[in-house]
mmCIF file of N, CA, C and O in Angstrom:
data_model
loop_
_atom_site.group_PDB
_atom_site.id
_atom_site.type_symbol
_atom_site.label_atom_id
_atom_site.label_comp_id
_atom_site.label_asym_id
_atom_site.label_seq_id
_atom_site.Cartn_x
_atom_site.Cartn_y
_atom_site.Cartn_z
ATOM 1 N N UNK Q 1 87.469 19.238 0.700
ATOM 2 C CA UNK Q 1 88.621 18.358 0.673
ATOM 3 C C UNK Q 1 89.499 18.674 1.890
ATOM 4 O O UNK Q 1 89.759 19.841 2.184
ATOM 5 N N UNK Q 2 89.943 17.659 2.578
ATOM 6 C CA UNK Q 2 90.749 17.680 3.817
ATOM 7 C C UNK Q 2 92.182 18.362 3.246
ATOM 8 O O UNK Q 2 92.735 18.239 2.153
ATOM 9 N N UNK Q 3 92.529 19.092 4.381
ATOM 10 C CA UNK Q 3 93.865 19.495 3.947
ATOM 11 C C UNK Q 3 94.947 19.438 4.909
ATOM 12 O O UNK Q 3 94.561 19.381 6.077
ATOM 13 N N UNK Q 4 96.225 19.439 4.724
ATOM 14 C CA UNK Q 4 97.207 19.458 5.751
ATOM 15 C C UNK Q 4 97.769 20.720 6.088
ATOM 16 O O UNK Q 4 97.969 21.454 5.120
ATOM 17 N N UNK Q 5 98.084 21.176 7.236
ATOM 18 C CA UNK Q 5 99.002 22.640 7.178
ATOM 19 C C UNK Q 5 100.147 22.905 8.020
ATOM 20 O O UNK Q 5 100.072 22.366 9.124
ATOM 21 N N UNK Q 6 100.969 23.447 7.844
ATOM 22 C CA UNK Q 6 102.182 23.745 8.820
ATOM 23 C C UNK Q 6 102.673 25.075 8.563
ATOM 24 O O UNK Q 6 102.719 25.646 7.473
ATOM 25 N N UNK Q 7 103.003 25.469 9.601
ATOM 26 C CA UNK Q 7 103.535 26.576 9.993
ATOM 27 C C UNK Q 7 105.095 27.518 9.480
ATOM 28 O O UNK Q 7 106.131 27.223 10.078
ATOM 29 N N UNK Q 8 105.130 28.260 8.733
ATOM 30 C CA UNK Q 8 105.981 28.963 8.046
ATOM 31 C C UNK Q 8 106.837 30.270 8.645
ATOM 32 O O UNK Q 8 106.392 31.370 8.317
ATOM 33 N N UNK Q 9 108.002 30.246 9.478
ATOM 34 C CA UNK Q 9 108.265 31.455 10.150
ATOM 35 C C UNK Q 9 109.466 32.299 9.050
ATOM 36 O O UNK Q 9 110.488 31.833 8.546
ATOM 37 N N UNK Q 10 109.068 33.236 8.969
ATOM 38 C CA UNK Q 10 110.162 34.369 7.898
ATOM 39 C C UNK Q 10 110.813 35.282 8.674
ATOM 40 O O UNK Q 10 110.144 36.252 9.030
ATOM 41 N N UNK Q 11 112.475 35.186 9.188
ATOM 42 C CA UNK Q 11 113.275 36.178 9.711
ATOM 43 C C UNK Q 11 113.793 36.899 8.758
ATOM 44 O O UNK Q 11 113.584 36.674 7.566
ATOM 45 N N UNK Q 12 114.679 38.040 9.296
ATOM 46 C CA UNK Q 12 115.679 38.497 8.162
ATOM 47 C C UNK Q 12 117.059 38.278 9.116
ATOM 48 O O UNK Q 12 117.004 38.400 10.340
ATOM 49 N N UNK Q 13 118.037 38.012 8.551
ATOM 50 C CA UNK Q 13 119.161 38.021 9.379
ATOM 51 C C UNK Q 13 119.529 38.443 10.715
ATOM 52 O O UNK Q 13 120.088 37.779 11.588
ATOM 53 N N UNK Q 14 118.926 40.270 10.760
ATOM 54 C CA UNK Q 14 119.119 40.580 11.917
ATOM 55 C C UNK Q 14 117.939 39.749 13.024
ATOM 56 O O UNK Q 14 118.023 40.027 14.221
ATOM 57 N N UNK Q 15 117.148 39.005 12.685
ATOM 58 C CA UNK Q 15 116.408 38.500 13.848
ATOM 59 C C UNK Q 15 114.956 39.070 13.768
ATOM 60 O O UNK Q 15 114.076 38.461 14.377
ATOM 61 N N UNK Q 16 114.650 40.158 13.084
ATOM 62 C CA UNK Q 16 113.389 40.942 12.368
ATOM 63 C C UNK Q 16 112.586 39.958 11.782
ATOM 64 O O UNK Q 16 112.947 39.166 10.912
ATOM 65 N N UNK Q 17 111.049 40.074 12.499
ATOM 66 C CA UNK Q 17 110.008 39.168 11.354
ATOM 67 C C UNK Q 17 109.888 39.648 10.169
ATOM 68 O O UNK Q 17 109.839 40.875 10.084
ATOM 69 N N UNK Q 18 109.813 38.891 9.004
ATOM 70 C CA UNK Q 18 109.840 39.401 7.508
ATOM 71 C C UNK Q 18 107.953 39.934 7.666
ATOM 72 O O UNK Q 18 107.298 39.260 8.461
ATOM 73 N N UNK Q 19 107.692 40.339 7.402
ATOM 74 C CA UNK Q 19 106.411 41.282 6.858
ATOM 75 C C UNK Q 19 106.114 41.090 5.503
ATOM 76 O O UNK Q 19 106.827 41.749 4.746
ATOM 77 N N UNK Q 20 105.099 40.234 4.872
ATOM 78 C CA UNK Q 20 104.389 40.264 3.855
ATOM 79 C C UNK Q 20 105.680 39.593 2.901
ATOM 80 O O UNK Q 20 106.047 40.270 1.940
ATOM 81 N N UNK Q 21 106.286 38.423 3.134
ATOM 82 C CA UNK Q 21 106.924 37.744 2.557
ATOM 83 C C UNK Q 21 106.181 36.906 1.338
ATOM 84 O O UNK Q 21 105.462 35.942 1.604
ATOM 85 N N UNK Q 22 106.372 37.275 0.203
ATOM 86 C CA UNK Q 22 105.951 35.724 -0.369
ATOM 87 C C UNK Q 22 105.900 34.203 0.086
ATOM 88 O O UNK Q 22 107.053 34.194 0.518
ATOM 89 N N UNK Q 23 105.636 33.438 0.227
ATOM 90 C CA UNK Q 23 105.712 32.226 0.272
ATOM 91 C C UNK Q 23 104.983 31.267 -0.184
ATOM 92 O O UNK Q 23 103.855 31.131 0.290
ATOM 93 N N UNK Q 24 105.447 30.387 -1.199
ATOM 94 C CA UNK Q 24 104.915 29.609 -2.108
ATOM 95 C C UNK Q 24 104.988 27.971 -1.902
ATOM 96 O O UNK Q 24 106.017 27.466 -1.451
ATOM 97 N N UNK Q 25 103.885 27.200 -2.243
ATOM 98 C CA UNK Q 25 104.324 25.869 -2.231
ATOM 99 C C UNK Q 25 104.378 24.997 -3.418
ATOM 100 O O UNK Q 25 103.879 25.484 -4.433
ATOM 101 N N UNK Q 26 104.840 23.898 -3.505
ATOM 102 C CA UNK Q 26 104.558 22.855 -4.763
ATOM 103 C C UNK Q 26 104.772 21.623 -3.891
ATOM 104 O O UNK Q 26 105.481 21.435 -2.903
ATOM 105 N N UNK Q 27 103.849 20.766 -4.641
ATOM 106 C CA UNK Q 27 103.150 19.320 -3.582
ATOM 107 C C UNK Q 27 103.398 18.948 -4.897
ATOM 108 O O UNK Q 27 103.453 19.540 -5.975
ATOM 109 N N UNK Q 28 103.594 17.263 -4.327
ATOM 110 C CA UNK Q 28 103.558 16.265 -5.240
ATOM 111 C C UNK Q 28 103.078 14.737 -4.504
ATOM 112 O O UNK Q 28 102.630 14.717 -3.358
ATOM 113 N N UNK Q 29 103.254 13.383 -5.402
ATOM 114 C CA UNK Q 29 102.996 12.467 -4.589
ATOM 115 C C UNK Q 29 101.698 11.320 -5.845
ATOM 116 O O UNK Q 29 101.494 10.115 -5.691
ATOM 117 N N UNK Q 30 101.170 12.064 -6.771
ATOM 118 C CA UNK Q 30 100.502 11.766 -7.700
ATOM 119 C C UNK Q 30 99.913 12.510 -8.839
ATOM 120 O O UNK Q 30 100.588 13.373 -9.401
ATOM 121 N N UNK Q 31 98.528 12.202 -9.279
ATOM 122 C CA UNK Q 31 97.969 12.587 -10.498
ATOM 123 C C UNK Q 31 97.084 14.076 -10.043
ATOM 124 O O UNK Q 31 96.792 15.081 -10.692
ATOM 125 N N UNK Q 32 96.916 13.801 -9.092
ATOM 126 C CA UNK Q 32 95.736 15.167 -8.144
ATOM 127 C C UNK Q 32 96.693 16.142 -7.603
ATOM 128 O O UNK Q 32 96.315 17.300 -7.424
ATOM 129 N N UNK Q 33 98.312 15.662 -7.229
ATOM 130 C CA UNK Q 33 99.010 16.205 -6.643
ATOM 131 C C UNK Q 33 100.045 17.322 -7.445
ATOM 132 O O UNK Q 33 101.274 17.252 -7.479
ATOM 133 N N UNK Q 34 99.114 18.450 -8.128
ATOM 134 C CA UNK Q 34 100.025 19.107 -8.961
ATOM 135 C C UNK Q 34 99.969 20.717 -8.333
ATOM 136 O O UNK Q 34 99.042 21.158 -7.653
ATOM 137 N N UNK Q 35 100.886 21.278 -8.637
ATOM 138 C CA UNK Q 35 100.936 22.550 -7.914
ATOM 139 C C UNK Q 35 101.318 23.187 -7.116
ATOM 140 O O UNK Q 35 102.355 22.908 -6.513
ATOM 141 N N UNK Q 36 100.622 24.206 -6.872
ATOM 142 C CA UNK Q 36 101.111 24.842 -5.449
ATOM 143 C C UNK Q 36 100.228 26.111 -5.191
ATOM 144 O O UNK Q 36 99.505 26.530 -6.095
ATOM 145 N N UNK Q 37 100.262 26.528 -4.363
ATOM 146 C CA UNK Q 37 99.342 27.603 -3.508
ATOM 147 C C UNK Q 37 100.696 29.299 -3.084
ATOM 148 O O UNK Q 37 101.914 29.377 -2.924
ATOM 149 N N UNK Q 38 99.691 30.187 -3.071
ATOM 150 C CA UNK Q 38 100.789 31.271 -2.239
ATOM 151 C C UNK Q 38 100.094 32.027 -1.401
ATOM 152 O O UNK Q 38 99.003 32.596 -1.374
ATOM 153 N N UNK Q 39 101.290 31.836 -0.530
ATOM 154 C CA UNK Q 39 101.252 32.681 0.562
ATOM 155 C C UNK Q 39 101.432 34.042 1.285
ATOM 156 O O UNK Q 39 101.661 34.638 0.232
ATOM 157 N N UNK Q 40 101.499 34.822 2.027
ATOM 158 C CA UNK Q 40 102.097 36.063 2.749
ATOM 159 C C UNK Q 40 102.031 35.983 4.299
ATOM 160 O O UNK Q 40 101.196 35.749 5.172
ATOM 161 N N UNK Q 41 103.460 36.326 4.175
ATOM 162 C CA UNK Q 41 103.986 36.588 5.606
ATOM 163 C C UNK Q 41 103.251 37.334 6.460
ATOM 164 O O UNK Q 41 103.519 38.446 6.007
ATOM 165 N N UNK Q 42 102.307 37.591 7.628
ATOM 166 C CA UNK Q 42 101.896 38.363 8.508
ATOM 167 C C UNK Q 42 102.914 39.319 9.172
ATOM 168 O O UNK Q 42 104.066 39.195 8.754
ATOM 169 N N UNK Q 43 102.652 40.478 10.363
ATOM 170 C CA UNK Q 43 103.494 41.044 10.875
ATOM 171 C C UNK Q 43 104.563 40.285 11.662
ATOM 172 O O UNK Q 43 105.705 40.712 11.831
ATOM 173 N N UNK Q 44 104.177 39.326 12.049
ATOM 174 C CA UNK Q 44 105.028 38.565 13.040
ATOM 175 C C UNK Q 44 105.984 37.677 12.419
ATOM 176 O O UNK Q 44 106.895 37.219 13.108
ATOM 177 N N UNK Q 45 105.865 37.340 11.013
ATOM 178 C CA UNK Q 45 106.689 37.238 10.145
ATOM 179 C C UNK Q 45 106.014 35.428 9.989
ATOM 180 O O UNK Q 45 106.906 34.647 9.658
ATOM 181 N N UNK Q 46 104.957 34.930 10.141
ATOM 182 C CA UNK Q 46 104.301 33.766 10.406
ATOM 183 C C UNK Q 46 103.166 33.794 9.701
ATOM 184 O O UNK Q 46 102.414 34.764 9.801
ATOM 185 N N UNK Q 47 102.869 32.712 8.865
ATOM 186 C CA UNK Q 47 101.949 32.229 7.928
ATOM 187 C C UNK Q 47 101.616 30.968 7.798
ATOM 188 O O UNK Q 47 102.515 30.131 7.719
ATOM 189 N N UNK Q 48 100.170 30.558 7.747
ATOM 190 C CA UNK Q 48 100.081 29.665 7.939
ATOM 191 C C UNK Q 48 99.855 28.634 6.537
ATOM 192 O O UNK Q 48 98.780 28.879 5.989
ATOM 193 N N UNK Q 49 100.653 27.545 5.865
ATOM 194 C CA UNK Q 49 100.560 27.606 4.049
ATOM 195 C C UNK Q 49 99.955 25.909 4.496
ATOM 196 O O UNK Q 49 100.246 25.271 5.508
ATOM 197 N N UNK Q 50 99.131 25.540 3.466
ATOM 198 C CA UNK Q 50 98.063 24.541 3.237
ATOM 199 C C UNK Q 50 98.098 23.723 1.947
ATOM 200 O O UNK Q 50 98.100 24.293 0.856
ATOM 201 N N UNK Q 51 98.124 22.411 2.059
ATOM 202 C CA UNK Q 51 98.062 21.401 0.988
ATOM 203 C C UNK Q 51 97.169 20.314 1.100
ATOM 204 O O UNK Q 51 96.831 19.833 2.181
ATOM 205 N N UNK Q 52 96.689 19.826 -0.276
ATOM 206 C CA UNK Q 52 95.639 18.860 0.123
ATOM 207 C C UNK Q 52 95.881 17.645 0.968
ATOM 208 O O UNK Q 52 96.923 17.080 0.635
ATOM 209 N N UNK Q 53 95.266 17.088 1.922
ATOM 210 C CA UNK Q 53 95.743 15.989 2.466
ATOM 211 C C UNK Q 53 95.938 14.946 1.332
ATOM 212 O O UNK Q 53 95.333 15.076 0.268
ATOM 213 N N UNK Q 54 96.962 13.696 1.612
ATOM 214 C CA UNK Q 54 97.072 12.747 0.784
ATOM 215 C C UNK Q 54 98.595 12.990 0.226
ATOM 216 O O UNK Q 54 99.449 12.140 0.476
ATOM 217 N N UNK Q 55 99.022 14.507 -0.757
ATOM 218 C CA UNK Q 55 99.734 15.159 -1.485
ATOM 219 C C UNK Q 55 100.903 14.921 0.174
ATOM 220 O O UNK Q 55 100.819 14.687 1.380
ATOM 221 N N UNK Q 56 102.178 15.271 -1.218
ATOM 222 C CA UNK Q 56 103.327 15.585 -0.110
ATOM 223 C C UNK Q 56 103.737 16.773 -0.472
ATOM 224 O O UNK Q 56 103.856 17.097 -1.654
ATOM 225 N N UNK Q 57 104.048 17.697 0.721
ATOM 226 C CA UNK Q 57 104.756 19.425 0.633
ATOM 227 C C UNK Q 57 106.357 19.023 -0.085
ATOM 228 O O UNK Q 57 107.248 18.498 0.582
ATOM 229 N N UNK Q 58 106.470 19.304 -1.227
ATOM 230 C CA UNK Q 58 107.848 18.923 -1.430
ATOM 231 C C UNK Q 58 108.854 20.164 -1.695
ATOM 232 O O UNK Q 58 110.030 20.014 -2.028
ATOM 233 N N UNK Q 59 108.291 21.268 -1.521
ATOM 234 C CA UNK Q 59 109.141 22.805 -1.882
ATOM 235 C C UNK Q 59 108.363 23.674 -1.253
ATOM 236 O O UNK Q 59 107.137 23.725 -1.150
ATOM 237 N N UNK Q 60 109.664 24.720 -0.621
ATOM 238 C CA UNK Q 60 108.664 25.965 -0.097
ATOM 239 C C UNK Q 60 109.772 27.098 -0.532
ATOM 240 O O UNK Q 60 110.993 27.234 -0.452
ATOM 241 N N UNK Q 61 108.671 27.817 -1.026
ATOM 242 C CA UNK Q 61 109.450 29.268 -1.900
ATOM 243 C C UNK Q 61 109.706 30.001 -0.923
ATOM 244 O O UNK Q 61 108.754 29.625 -0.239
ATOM 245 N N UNK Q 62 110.249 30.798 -0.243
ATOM 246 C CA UNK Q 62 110.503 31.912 0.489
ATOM 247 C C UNK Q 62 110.853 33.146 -0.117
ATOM 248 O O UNK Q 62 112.051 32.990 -0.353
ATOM 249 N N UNK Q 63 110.588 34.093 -0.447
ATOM 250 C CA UNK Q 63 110.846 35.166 -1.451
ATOM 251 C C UNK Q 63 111.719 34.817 -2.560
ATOM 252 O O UNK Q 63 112.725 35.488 -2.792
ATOM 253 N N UNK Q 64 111.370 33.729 -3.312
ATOM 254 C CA UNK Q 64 111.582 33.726 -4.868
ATOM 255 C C UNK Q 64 112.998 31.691 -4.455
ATOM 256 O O UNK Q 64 113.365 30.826 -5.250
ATOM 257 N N UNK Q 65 113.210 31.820 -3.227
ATOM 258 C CA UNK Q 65 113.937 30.815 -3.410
ATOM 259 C C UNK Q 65 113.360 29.401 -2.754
ATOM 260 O O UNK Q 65 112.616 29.265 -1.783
ATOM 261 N N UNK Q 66 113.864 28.548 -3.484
ATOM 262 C CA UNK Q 66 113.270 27.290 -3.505
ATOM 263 C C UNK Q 66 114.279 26.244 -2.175
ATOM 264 O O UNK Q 66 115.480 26.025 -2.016
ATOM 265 N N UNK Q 67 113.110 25.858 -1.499
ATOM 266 C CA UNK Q 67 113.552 24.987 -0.356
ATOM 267 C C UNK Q 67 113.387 23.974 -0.293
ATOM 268 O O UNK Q 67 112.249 23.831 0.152
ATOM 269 N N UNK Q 68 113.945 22.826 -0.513
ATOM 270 C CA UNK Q 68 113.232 21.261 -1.054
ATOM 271 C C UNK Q 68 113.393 20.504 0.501
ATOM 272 O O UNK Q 68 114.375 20.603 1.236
ATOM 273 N N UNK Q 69 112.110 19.709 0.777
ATOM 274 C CA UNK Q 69 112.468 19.189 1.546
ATOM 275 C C UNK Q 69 111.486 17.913 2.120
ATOM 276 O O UNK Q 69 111.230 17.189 1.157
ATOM 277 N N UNK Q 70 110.758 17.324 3.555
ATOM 278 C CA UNK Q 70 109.956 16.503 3.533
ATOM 279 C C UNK Q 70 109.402 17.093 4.658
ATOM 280 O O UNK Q 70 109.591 16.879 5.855
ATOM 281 N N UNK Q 71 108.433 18.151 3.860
ATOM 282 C CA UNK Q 71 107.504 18.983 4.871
ATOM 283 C C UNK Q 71 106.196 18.229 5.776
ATOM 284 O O UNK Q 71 105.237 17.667 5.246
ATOM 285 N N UNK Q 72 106.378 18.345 6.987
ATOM 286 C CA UNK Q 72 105.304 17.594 7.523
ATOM 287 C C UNK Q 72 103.581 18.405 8.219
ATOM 288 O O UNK Q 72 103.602 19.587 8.561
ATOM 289 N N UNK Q 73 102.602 17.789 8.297
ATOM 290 C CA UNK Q 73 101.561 18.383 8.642
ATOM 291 C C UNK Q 73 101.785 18.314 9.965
ATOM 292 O O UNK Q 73 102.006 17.334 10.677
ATOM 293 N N UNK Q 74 101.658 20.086 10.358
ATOM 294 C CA UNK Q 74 101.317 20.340 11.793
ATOM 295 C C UNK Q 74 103.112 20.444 12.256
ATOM 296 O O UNK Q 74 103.644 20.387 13.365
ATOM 297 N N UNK Q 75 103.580 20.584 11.148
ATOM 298 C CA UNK Q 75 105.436 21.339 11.555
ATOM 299 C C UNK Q 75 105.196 22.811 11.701
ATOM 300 O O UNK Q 75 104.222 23.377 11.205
ATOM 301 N N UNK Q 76 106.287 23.507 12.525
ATOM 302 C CA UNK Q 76 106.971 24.597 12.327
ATOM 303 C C UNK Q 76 108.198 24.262 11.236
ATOM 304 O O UNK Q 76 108.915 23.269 11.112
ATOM 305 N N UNK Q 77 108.119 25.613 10.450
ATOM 306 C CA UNK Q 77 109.968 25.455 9.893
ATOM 307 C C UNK Q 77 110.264 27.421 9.841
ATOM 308 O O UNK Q 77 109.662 28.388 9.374
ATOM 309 N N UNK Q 78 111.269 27.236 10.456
ATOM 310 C CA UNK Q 78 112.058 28.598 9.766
ATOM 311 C C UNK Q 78 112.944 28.774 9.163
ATOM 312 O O UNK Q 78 113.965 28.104 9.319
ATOM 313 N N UNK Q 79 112.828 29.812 8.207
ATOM 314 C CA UNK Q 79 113.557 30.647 7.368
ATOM 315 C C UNK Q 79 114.287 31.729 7.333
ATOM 316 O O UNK Q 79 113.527 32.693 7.243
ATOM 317 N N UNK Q 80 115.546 32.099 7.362
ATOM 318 C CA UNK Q 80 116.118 33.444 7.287
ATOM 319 C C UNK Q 80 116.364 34.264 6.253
ATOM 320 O O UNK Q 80 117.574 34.092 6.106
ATOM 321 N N UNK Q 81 116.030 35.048 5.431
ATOM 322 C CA UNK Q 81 116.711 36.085 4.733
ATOM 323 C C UNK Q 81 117.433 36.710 4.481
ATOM 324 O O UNK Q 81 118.314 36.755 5.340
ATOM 325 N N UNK Q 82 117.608 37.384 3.573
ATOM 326 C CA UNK Q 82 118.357 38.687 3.413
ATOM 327 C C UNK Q 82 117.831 39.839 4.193
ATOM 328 O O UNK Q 82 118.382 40.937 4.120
#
């Protein structure tokens, strides 16, 4: 099954890549479109998170908090922390 993906960057305030961040998704858009997948942050604080094509990215967890938004295939987005 084809899938879509975009790019996930995890800072922490001071400007530090997050390391082994959770990051979670939930897609929607229909009947096939239920769920979500998880992720982890690499050293560089960059992960790459994946949804079926068709589905829309409609939330991205970043260590436990929920980001709603209209995630696109083949975006960057960043995130800052605590």
């Amino acid at each position: 099954m084809a899938e879509n993906t975009c790019t996930v960057i995890v800072n922490y305030k001071g400007g530090f890549a997050a390391l082994g961040i959770k990051v979670g998704t939930e897609v929607g858009g229909g009947i096939s479109c239920i769920g979500g997948r998880t992720f982890y942050t690499g050293s560089n604080g960059k992960v790459t998170v994946a949804w079926v094509q068709g589905c829309k990215l409609t939330y991205i967890y970043v260590d436990g908090t929920a980001y709603k938004g209209n995630y696109e295939n083949g975006e960057t987005y960043t995130f800052t922390i605590n």
